[in-house]
Amino acid sequence: METAFTTSIIEAKSFLEQGAVVAIPTETVYGLAANALDESAVMKIFEAKQRPHFDPLIVHLSSASEIEKYAVEVPDFALQLAEKFMPGPLTLLLKKKNLVPDLVTSGLSTVGLRVPAHPLALELLNALSFPLAAPSANPFGYISPTSAAHVYAQLAGKIPLILDGGDCSVGVESTIVEVQNDVLIIHRVGGVSLEELNAFGKPVVLQLNQSSNPSAPGKLASHYAPRKPLHVGDVNELIEKFRNLKVGIISFEKRYDSGETFVLSAQSSLNEAAKNLFKALRYFDKSNCEVILAEVFPNEGIGMAINDRLKRAAAHQ
Ligand code: TXA
Ligand code: MG
């Protein structure tokens, strides 16, 4: 199969209407999209990604006003969150309606719903008469793509079309939350920060710890991973420990003398660092370094999501 690039919404729409998968830009990472209401289209996502069927997909909507088409018993608090963060990097887990195929939710009674903030994604969703199921557009377990070129590098020959919307502005995946009895449960930290969620004044519980529960592979200890060994910690100590190897260093704001450094934000902006994180991991995975070292980032704002992804990317060592 040949993989083409396009910037045409009409072309992407036509592929999707024929039941094909199309990689689409979102503000977080690129997604691998198909008609969420068509099981045979959704099946192609799992095939292209080599994704296990126990891993449910997020359903992307054109607007928060569509939530109640696909979910039932939506708590008021969930609607308040939707009002505030949609479009944006937030996924709400809600009790699903029957029209959402079991294949999309891996048989779970909940569905993840999200309204992406990328203009092309929104334009496409508005042009379609169905929502889009889309996981990140990477082979299962590998680093998520934040540009059309990243998608091509991993999925060329496996998908027919990539809608090119440039570089993703957020760079890490959406924050996944669930509301239970007015308590907010965070299942994955991401583009919406803990501080922003705390601002609602409701109790917030983090359930990010490594899980053996296959219903949430984004929580698997090893995920988002490069092929090379990655170590996260005090970089000066790690440089000493790996002094016999050629190292690639991912740092927040400063250069190191030993080894090549990829500075994520010379201006010390965590948002800019998040935007560059997956690009840096891919860069060193391809470079001639033998081991990747990364700093621990300030654990505030989107820094929490950066630390979470680095930890999981390092976990298969
Ligand atoms: O930012 C994002 O969320 C990106 C863009 C493309 O929208 N999507 C994304 O999808 O990161 P994916 O499939 O790579 O990660 C979604 C995570 C998975 O770990 C999945 O297990 C979890 O969300 N998930 C989806 N539906 C769920 C559900 N009903 N219950 C529990 N976890 C769910
Ligand atoms: Mg993913």
mmCIF file of C-alpha atoms and ligand atoms in Angstrom:
data_model
loop_
_atom_site.group_PDB
_atom_site.id
_atom_site.type_symbol
_atom_site.label_atom_id
_atom_site.label_comp_id
_atom_site.label_asym_id
_atom_site.label_seq_id
_atom_site.Cartn_x
_atom_site.Cartn_y
_atom_site.Cartn_z
ATOM 1 C CA MET A 1 0.000 0.000 0.000
ATOM 2 C CA GLU A 2 1.260 3.467 -0.808
ATOM 3 C CA THR A 3 1.061 6.115 1.860
ATOM 4 C CA ALA A 4 0.198 9.621 0.634
ATOM 5 C CA PHE A 5 0.288 12.985 2.407
ATOM 6 C CA THR A 6 -2.524 15.488 2.025
ATOM 7 C CA THR A 7 -3.685 18.782 3.502
ATOM 8 C CA SER A 8 -7.146 18.364 1.961
ATOM 9 C CA ILE A 9 -10.081 17.812 4.326
ATOM 10 C CA ILE A 10 -12.160 16.658 1.349
ATOM 11 C CA GLU A 11 -9.667 13.919 0.526
ATOM 12 C CA ALA A 12 -9.356 12.755 4.146
ATOM 13 C CA LYS A 13 -13.154 12.767 4.463
ATOM 14 C CA SER A 14 -13.570 10.661 1.351
ATOM 15 C CA PHE A 15 -11.090 8.002 2.576
ATOM 16 C CA LEU A 16 -12.808 7.850 5.970
ATOM 17 C CA GLU A 17 -16.259 7.570 4.396
ATOM 18 C CA GLN A 18 -15.003 4.555 2.451
ATOM 19 C CA GLY A 19 -13.972 2.847 5.680
ATOM 20 C CA ALA A 20 -10.216 3.497 5.377
ATOM 21 C CA VAL A 21 -7.904 4.620 8.187
ATOM 22 C CA VAL A 22 -6.312 8.073 7.972
ATOM 23 C CA ALA A 23 -3.640 9.533 10.253
ATOM 24 C CA ILE A 24 -4.854 12.913 11.504
ATOM 25 C CA PRO A 25 -3.224 15.746 13.426
ATOM 26 C CA THR A 26 -4.466 16.705 16.877
ATOM 27 C CA GLU A 27 -2.995 19.263 19.267
ATOM 28 C CA THR A 28 -1.546 16.460 21.433
ATOM 29 C CA VAL A 29 -0.176 13.795 19.054
ATOM 30 C CA TYR A 30 -1.196 12.403 15.657
ATOM 31 C CA GLY A 31 -4.039 9.898 15.758
ATOM 32 C CA LEU A 32 -4.817 6.926 13.532
ATOM 33 C CA ALA A 33 -8.473 7.532 12.742
ATOM 34 C CA ALA A 34 -11.411 5.552 11.413
ATOM 35 C CA ASN A 35 -15.210 5.709 11.573
ATOM 36 C CA ALA A 36 -15.887 4.877 15.233
ATOM 37 C CA LEU A 37 -19.295 3.410 14.397
ATOM 38 C CA ASP A 38 -17.987 0.984 11.749
ATOM 39 C CA GLU A 39 -16.362 -2.131 13.241
ATOM 40 C CA SER A 40 -14.593 -3.169 10.066
ATOM 41 C CA ALA A 41 -13.007 0.283 9.738
ATOM 42 C CA VAL A 42 -11.964 0.211 13.409
ATOM 43 C CA MET A 43 -10.450 -3.230 12.879
ATOM 44 C CA LYS A 44 -7.991 -1.676 10.416
ATOM 45 C CA ILE A 45 -6.644 0.591 13.174
ATOM 46 C CA PHE A 46 -5.755 -2.420 15.322
ATOM 47 C CA GLU A 47 -4.087 -4.116 12.337
ATOM 48 C CA ALA A 48 -2.005 -1.100 11.271
ATOM 49 C CA LYS A 49 -0.822 -0.458 14.844
ATOM 50 C CA GLN A 50 -0.475 -4.115 15.803
ATOM 51 C CA ARG A 51 -2.443 -3.091 18.824
ATOM 52 C CA PRO A 52 -3.887 -5.767 21.116
ATOM 53 C CA HIS A 53 -7.673 -5.848 21.118
ATOM 54 C CA PHE A 54 -7.825 -5.417 24.891
ATOM 55 C CA ASP A 55 -6.657 -1.793 24.488
ATOM 56 C CA PRO A 56 -9.670 0.537 24.040
ATOM 57 C CA LEU A 57 -9.693 3.531 21.672
ATOM 58 C CA ILE A 58 -10.626 7.145 22.328
ATOM 59 C CA VAL A 59 -13.585 8.477 20.317
ATOM 60 C CA HIS A 60 -13.093 11.964 18.897
ATOM 61 C CA LEU A 61 -16.088 14.299 18.581
ATOM 62 C CA SER A 62 -16.574 17.624 16.790
ATOM 63 C CA SER A 63 -17.980 19.316 19.878
ATOM 64 C CA ALA A 64 -18.806 18.750 23.530
ATOM 65 C CA SER A 65 -22.483 19.015 22.584
ATOM 66 C CA GLU A 66 -22.125 15.546 20.996
ATOM 67 C CA ILE A 67 -21.193 13.820 24.276
ATOM 68 C CA GLU A 68 -24.713 12.705 25.082
ATOM 69 C CA LYS A 69 -25.085 11.050 21.675
ATOM 70 C CA TYR A 70 -22.530 8.454 22.755
ATOM 71 C CA ALA A 71 -22.649 8.454 26.568
ATOM 72 C CA VAL A 72 -25.373 7.975 29.177
ATOM 73 C CA GLU A 73 -25.680 9.046 32.802
ATOM 74 C CA VAL A 74 -23.219 11.876 32.255
ATOM 75 C CA PRO A 75 -22.529 13.515 35.650
ATOM 76 C CA ASP A 76 -22.932 17.294 35.862
ATOM 77 C CA PHE A 77 -19.329 17.590 36.911
ATOM 78 C CA ALA A 78 -18.245 15.830 33.708
ATOM 79 C CA LEU A 79 -20.253 18.342 31.698
ATOM 80 C CA GLN A 80 -18.531 21.180 33.564
ATOM 81 C CA LEU A 81 -15.157 19.689 32.689
ATOM 82 C CA ALA A 82 -16.239 19.377 29.061
ATOM 83 C CA GLU A 83 -17.382 22.973 29.044
ATOM 84 C CA LYS A 84 -14.004 24.131 30.319
ATOM 85 C CA PHE A 85 -11.584 21.864 28.438
ATOM 86 C CA MET A 86 -13.256 20.885 25.173
ATOM 87 C CA PRO A 87 -11.910 21.390 22.600
ATOM 88 C CA GLY A 88 -8.631 20.555 24.327
ATOM 89 C CA PRO A 89 -6.351 17.811 25.636
ATOM 90 C CA LEU A 90 -8.866 16.123 27.951
ATOM 91 C CA THR A 91 -10.489 12.689 27.550
ATOM 92 C CA LEU A 92 -13.586 11.905 29.618
ATOM 93 C CA LEU A 93 -14.389 8.270 30.445
ATOM 94 C CA LEU A 94 -18.175 7.920 30.446
ATOM 95 C CA LYS A 95 -20.730 5.144 30.424
ATOM 96 C CA LYS A 96 -21.190 4.260 26.749
ATOM 97 C CA LYS A 97 -24.313 3.977 24.671
ATOM 98 C CA ASN A 98 -24.902 0.798 22.687
ATOM 99 C CA LEU A 99 -24.149 2.409 19.351
ATOM 100 C CA VAL A 100 -20.467 2.600 20.301
ATOM 101 C CA PRO A 101 -19.101 -0.776 19.117
ATOM 102 C CA ASP A 102 -17.571 -3.077 21.747
ATOM 103 C CA LEU A 103 -14.468 -3.306 19.583
ATOM 104 C CA VAL A 104 -13.814 0.413 20.231
ATOM 105 C CA THR A 105 -14.056 0.047 24.006
ATOM 106 C CA SER A 106 -12.574 -3.465 24.192
ATOM 107 C CA GLY A 107 -15.784 -4.652 25.763
ATOM 108 C CA LEU A 108 -15.663 -2.095 28.605
ATOM 109 C CA SER A 109 -18.870 -0.336 29.623
ATOM 110 C CA THR A 110 -17.138 3.058 29.386
ATOM 111 C CA VAL A 111 -15.985 5.044 26.373
ATOM 112 C CA GLY A 112 -13.264 7.703 26.247
ATOM 113 C CA LEU A 113 -14.557 10.880 24.559
ATOM 114 C CA ARG A 114 -12.453 13.814 23.470
ATOM 115 C CA VAL A 115 -12.757 16.939 21.296
ATOM 116 C CA PRO A 116 -9.360 17.728 19.764
ATOM 117 C CA ALA A 117 -8.325 21.395 19.536
ATOM 118 C CA HIS A 118 -6.413 21.144 16.254
ATOM 119 C CA PRO A 119 -8.153 23.243 13.543
ATOM 120 C CA LEU A 120 -7.807 20.575 10.815
ATOM 121 C CA ALA A 121 -9.103 17.822 13.098
ATOM 122 C CA LEU A 122 -12.107 19.945 14.033
ATOM 123 C CA GLU A 123 -12.796 20.874 10.437
ATOM 124 C CA LEU A 124 -12.652 17.208 9.455
ATOM 125 C CA LEU A 125 -14.896 16.082 12.337
ATOM 126 C CA ASN A 126 -17.396 18.797 11.435
ATOM 127 C CA ALA A 127 -17.456 17.616 7.826
ATOM 128 C CA LEU A 128 -18.134 13.989 8.801
ATOM 129 C CA SER A 129 -21.425 12.438 9.862
ATOM 130 C CA PHE A 130 -19.693 10.071 12.328
ATOM 131 C CA PRO A 131 -17.109 10.385 15.151
ATOM 132 C CA LEU A 132 -13.536 9.121 14.796
ATOM 133 C CA ALA A 133 -11.947 6.385 16.870
ATOM 134 C CA ALA A 134 -8.242 7.173 17.062
ATOM 135 C CA PRO A 135 -5.326 5.943 19.132
ATOM 136 C CA SER A 136 -1.936 7.587 18.767
ATOM 137 C CA ALA A 137 -0.554 6.836 15.281
ATOM 138 C CA ASN A 138 2.434 4.718 16.342
ATOM 139 C CA PRO A 139 3.087 0.995 16.507
ATOM 140 C CA PHE A 140 1.878 -0.330 19.890
ATOM 141 C CA GLY A 141 4.289 0.555 22.704
ATOM 142 C CA TYR A 142 6.459 2.925 20.634
ATOM 143 C CA ILE A 143 6.819 6.710 20.937
ATOM 144 C CA SER A 144 3.771 8.752 19.840
ATOM 145 C CA PRO A 145 4.143 10.872 16.661
ATOM 146 C CA THR A 146 4.038 14.668 16.878
ATOM 147 C CA SER A 147 4.501 15.357 13.160
ATOM 148 C CA ALA A 148 3.305 13.875 9.858
ATOM 149 C CA ALA A 149 6.887 12.751 9.160
ATOM 150 C CA HIS A 150 6.900 10.771 12.444
ATOM 151 C CA VAL A 151 3.761 8.939 11.336
ATOM 152 C CA TYR A 152 5.278 8.173 7.951
ATOM 153 C CA ALA A 153 8.494 6.865 9.517
ATOM 154 C CA GLN A 154 6.580 4.152 11.418
ATOM 155 C CA LEU A 155 3.439 3.438 9.406
ATOM 156 C CA ALA A 156 4.379 3.962 5.732
ATOM 157 C CA GLY A 157 2.974 1.117 3.671
ATOM 158 C CA LYS A 158 0.412 0.247 6.362
ATOM 159 C CA ILE A 159 -1.990 3.192 5.949
ATOM 160 C CA PRO A 160 -3.186 4.978 2.787
ATOM 161 C CA LEU A 161 -3.240 8.625 3.907
ATOM 162 C CA ILE A 162 -1.723 11.108 6.355
ATOM 163 C CA LEU A 163 -3.489 14.448 6.861
ATOM 164 C CA ASP A 164 -0.571 16.815 7.445
ATOM 165 C CA GLY A 165 -1.376 19.457 10.043
ATOM 166 C CA GLY A 166 2.195 20.386 10.966
ATOM 167 C CA ASP A 167 3.769 19.896 14.381
ATOM 168 C CA CYS A 168 1.490 19.174 17.342
ATOM 169 C CA SER A 169 1.313 22.161 19.682
ATOM 170 C CA VAL A 170 0.973 20.258 22.994
ATOM 171 C CA GLY A 171 3.169 17.232 22.260
ATOM 172 C CA VAL A 172 1.969 14.784 24.935
ATOM 173 C CA GLU A 173 -1.321 12.898 24.937
ATOM 174 C CA SER A 174 -4.563 14.005 26.543
ATOM 175 C CA THR A 175 -5.267 13.776 30.250
ATOM 176 C CA ILE A 176 -7.731 10.910 30.844
ATOM 177 C CA VAL A 177 -10.245 11.425 33.642
ATOM 178 C CA GLU A 178 -13.296 9.764 35.109
ATOM 179 C CA VAL A 179 -15.892 11.225 37.464
ATOM 180 C CA GLN A 180 -17.189 8.999 40.261
ATOM 181 C CA ASN A 181 -19.470 10.407 42.965
ATOM 182 C CA ASP A 182 -18.111 13.907 42.405
ATOM 183 C CA VAL A 183 -14.524 12.640 42.751
ATOM 184 C CA LEU A 184 -12.234 13.210 39.795
ATOM 185 C CA ILE A 185 -10.048 10.211 39.000
ATOM 186 C CA ILE A 186 -7.060 10.908 36.759
ATOM 187 C CA HIS A 187 -6.063 7.805 34.768
ATOM 188 C CA ARG A 188 -3.368 9.433 32.638
ATOM 189 C CA VAL A 189 -1.655 12.786 33.147
ATOM 190 C CA GLY A 190 -1.352 14.786 29.947
ATOM 191 C CA GLY A 191 -2.069 18.109 28.299
ATOM 192 C CA VAL A 192 -4.475 19.342 30.994
ATOM 193 C CA SER A 193 -2.505 19.735 34.228
ATOM 194 C CA LEU A 194 -3.328 18.532 37.725
ATOM 195 C CA GLU A 195 -3.358 22.168 38.875
ATOM 196 C CA GLU A 196 -6.039 23.045 36.300
ATOM 197 C CA LEU A 197 -8.170 20.119 37.471
ATOM 198 C CA ASN A 198 -7.624 20.916 41.154
ATOM 199 C CA ALA A 199 -8.932 24.420 40.459
ATOM 200 C CA PHE A 200 -12.467 22.954 40.329
ATOM 201 C CA GLY A 201 -12.281 22.432 44.077
ATOM 202 C CA LYS A 202 -13.465 18.808 43.876
ATOM 203 C CA PRO A 203 -11.458 15.880 45.297
ATOM 204 C CA VAL A 204 -8.905 14.596 42.778
ATOM 205 C CA VAL A 205 -7.396 11.110 42.890
ATOM 206 C CA LEU A 206 -4.412 10.019 40.786
ATOM 207 C CA GLN A 207 -4.587 6.425 39.553
ATOM 208 C CA LEU A 208 -1.455 6.389 37.436
ATOM 209 C CA ASN A 209 0.494 3.681 39.169
ATOM 210 C CA GLN A 210 1.666 0.774 37.117
ATOM 211 C CA SER A 211 -1.230 -1.475 36.426
ATOM 212 C CA SER A 212 -1.402 -5.107 35.476
ATOM 213 C CA ASN A 213 -4.956 -4.388 34.392
ATOM 214 C CA PRO A 214 -4.937 -4.826 30.634
ATOM 215 C CA SER A 215 -7.924 -2.481 30.291
ATOM 216 C CA ALA A 216 -5.546 0.483 30.428
ATOM 217 C CA PRO A 217 -2.310 -0.158 28.540
ATOM 218 C CA GLY A 218 -1.446 3.548 28.630
ATOM 219 C CA LYS A 219 -0.751 2.749 32.279
ATOM 220 C CA LEU A 220 1.511 -0.211 31.544
ATOM 221 C CA ALA A 221 4.903 0.238 33.139
ATOM 222 C CA SER A 222 6.570 0.052 29.738
ATOM 223 C CA HIS A 223 5.016 2.217 27.045
ATOM 224 C CA TYR A 224 5.905 5.194 24.836
ATOM 225 C CA ALA A 225 9.320 3.552 24.532
ATOM 226 C CA PRO A 226 12.335 4.055 22.263
ATOM 227 C CA ARG A 227 14.284 0.959 21.197
ATOM 228 C CA LYS A 228 17.498 2.131 22.873
ATOM 229 C CA PRO A 229 18.060 1.992 26.618
ATOM 230 C CA LEU A 230 16.850 5.135 28.386
ATOM 231 C CA HIS A 231 17.754 6.151 31.931
ATOM 232 C CA VAL A 232 16.071 8.976 33.814
ATOM 233 C CA GLY A 233 17.610 10.689 36.830
ATOM 234 C CA ASP A 234 20.500 12.901 37.895
ATOM 235 C CA VAL A 235 22.247 13.281 34.539
ATOM 236 C CA ASN A 236 25.699 14.036 35.987
ATOM 237 C CA GLU A 237 25.575 10.781 37.952
ATOM 238 C CA LEU A 238 24.303 8.886 34.906
ATOM 239 C CA ILE A 239 27.096 10.319 32.718
ATOM 240 C CA GLU A 240 29.589 8.972 35.262
ATOM 241 C CA LYS A 241 27.865 5.586 35.344
ATOM 242 C CA PHE A 242 27.812 5.244 31.542
ATOM 243 C CA ARG A 243 31.170 6.916 30.876
ATOM 244 C CA ASN A 244 32.254 4.066 28.571
ATOM 245 C CA LEU A 245 29.254 4.576 26.275
ATOM 246 C CA LYS A 246 28.261 7.258 23.799
ATOM 247 C CA VAL A 247 25.357 9.075 25.423
ATOM 248 C CA GLY A 248 22.507 11.262 24.127
ATOM 249 C CA ILE A 249 21.106 13.605 26.789
ATOM 250 C CA ILE A 250 17.583 15.006 27.001
ATOM 251 C CA SER A 251 17.660 18.103 29.186
ATOM 252 C CA PHE A 252 15.166 20.782 30.127
ATOM 253 C CA GLU A 253 17.198 23.953 29.618
ATOM 254 C CA LYS A 254 20.977 23.413 29.782
ATOM 255 C CA ARG A 255 23.737 21.728 27.790
ATOM 256 C CA TYR A 256 26.067 19.073 29.197
ATOM 257 C CA ASP A 257 29.706 18.779 28.152
ATOM 258 C CA SER A 258 29.816 15.005 27.809
ATOM 259 C CA GLY A 259 27.710 13.693 24.974
ATOM 260 C CA GLU A 260 25.200 15.309 22.655
ATOM 261 C CA THR A 261 22.441 17.280 24.413
ATOM 262 C CA PHE A 262 18.893 17.856 23.110
ATOM 263 C CA VAL A 263 17.662 20.893 25.040
ATOM 264 C CA LEU A 264 13.852 20.776 25.169
ATOM 265 C CA SER A 265 13.406 24.448 26.039
ATOM 266 C CA ALA A 266 16.216 27.003 26.220
ATOM 267 C CA GLN A 267 13.584 29.418 27.639
ATOM 268 C CA SER A 268 12.783 26.991 30.479
ATOM 269 C CA SER A 269 9.181 26.590 29.360
ATOM 270 C CA LEU A 270 7.613 23.256 30.329
ATOM 271 C CA ASN A 271 5.018 23.638 27.570
ATOM 272 C CA GLU A 272 7.762 24.003 24.981
ATOM 273 C CA ALA A 273 9.605 21.049 26.539
ATOM 274 C CA ALA A 274 6.497 18.847 26.240
ATOM 275 C CA LYS A 275 6.135 19.853 22.609
ATOM 276 C CA ASN A 276 9.700 18.680 21.889
ATOM 277 C CA LEU A 277 9.845 15.569 24.109
ATOM 278 C CA PHE A 278 8.871 12.837 21.632
ATOM 279 C CA LYS A 279 10.936 14.475 18.874
ATOM 280 C CA ALA A 280 14.002 14.233 21.135
ATOM 281 C CA LEU A 281 13.348 10.569 21.981
ATOM 282 C CA ARG A 282 13.000 9.758 18.276
ATOM 283 C CA TYR A 283 16.122 11.761 17.445
ATOM 284 C CA PHE A 284 18.310 9.795 19.842
ATOM 285 C CA ASP A 285 16.669 6.493 18.924
ATOM 286 C CA LYS A 286 17.992 7.118 15.392
ATOM 287 C CA SER A 287 21.314 8.807 16.263
ATOM 288 C CA ASN A 288 24.534 6.923 16.885
ATOM 289 C CA CYS A 289 24.363 7.250 20.672
ATOM 290 C CA GLU A 290 24.310 3.979 22.628
ATOM 291 C CA VAL A 291 22.256 5.062 25.601
ATOM 292 C CA ILE A 292 19.769 7.899 26.201
ATOM 293 C CA LEU A 293 19.886 9.843 29.474
ATOM 294 C CA ALA A 294 17.135 12.216 30.592
ATOM 295 C CA GLU A 295 16.670 14.672 33.421
ATOM 296 C CA VAL A 296 13.766 14.552 35.819
ATOM 297 C CA PHE A 297 11.615 17.592 35.004
ATOM 298 C CA PRO A 298 9.944 19.991 37.476
ATOM 299 C CA ASN A 299 6.855 18.026 38.522
ATOM 300 C CA GLU A 300 4.367 20.839 37.932
ATOM 301 C CA GLY A 301 2.006 21.778 35.104
ATOM 302 C CA ILE A 302 2.666 19.644 32.049
ATOM 303 C CA GLY A 303 5.993 18.609 33.652
ATOM 304 C CA MET A 304 4.067 15.802 35.375
ATOM 305 C CA ALA A 305 3.135 14.339 31.993
ATOM 306 C CA ILE A 306 6.739 14.698 30.768
ATOM 307 C CA ASN A 307 8.023 12.781 33.809
ATOM 308 C CA ASP A 308 5.314 10.135 33.420
ATOM 309 C CA ARG A 309 6.197 9.476 29.759
ATOM 310 C CA LEU A 310 9.933 9.393 30.465
ATOM 311 C CA LYS A 311 9.404 6.947 33.320
ATOM 312 C CA ARG A 312 7.310 4.601 31.169
ATOM 313 C CA ALA A 313 9.693 4.967 28.224
ATOM 314 C CA ALA A 314 12.530 3.910 30.523
ATOM 315 C CA ALA A 315 10.661 1.069 32.192
ATOM 316 C CA HIS A 316 11.647 -1.780 29.876
ATOM 317 C CA GLN A 317 15.317 -1.539 30.903
HETATM 318 O O1 TXA B 1 -4.148 12.763 23.080
HETATM 319 C C1 TXA B 1 -4.659 11.661 22.921
HETATM 320 O O2 TXA B 1 -5.418 11.154 23.760
HETATM 321 C C2 TXA B 1 -4.315 10.908 21.629
HETATM 322 C C3 TXA B 1 -4.917 11.676 20.447
HETATM 323 C C4 TXA B 1 -4.723 10.948 19.141
HETATM 324 O O3 TXA B 1 -6.266 11.915 20.701
HETATM 325 N N1 TXA B 1 -4.803 9.572 21.683
HETATM 326 C C5 TXA B 1 -4.224 8.614 22.444
HETATM 327 O O4 TXA B 1 -4.780 7.357 22.248
HETATM 328 O O5 TXA B 1 -3.291 8.812 23.187
HETATM 329 P P1 TXA B 1 -4.108 6.008 22.772
HETATM 330 O O6 TXA B 1 -4.997 4.949 22.282
HETATM 331 O O7 TXA B 1 -2.699 5.971 22.351
HETATM 332 O O8 TXA B 1 -4.218 6.105 24.315
HETATM 333 C C6 TXA B 1 -5.496 6.088 24.893
HETATM 334 C C7 TXA B 1 -5.453 5.449 26.232
HETATM 335 C C8 TXA B 1 -5.109 3.974 26.166
HETATM 336 O O9 TXA B 1 -4.115 3.711 27.117
HETATM 337 C C9 TXA B 1 -6.408 3.285 26.537
HETATM 338 O O10 TXA B 1 -6.169 2.129 27.270
HETATM 339 C C10 TXA B 1 -7.107 4.352 27.358
HETATM 340 O O11 TXA B 1 -6.756 5.556 26.769
HETATM 341 N N2 TXA B 1 -8.571 4.208 27.243
HETATM 342 C C11 TXA B 1 -9.353 4.450 26.179
HETATM 343 N N3 TXA B 1 -10.633 4.161 26.442
HETATM 344 C C12 TXA B 1 -10.664 3.738 27.718
HETATM 345 C C13 TXA B 1 -11.687 3.276 28.589
HETATM 346 N N4 TXA B 1 -12.959 3.200 28.190
HETATM 347 N N5 TXA B 1 -11.332 2.927 29.854
HETATM 348 C C14 TXA B 1 -10.048 2.989 30.263
HETATM 349 N N6 TXA B 1 -9.032 3.415 29.498
HETATM 350 C C15 TXA B 1 -9.325 3.782 28.240
HETATM 351 MG MG MG B 2 -0.756 5.640 22.469
#
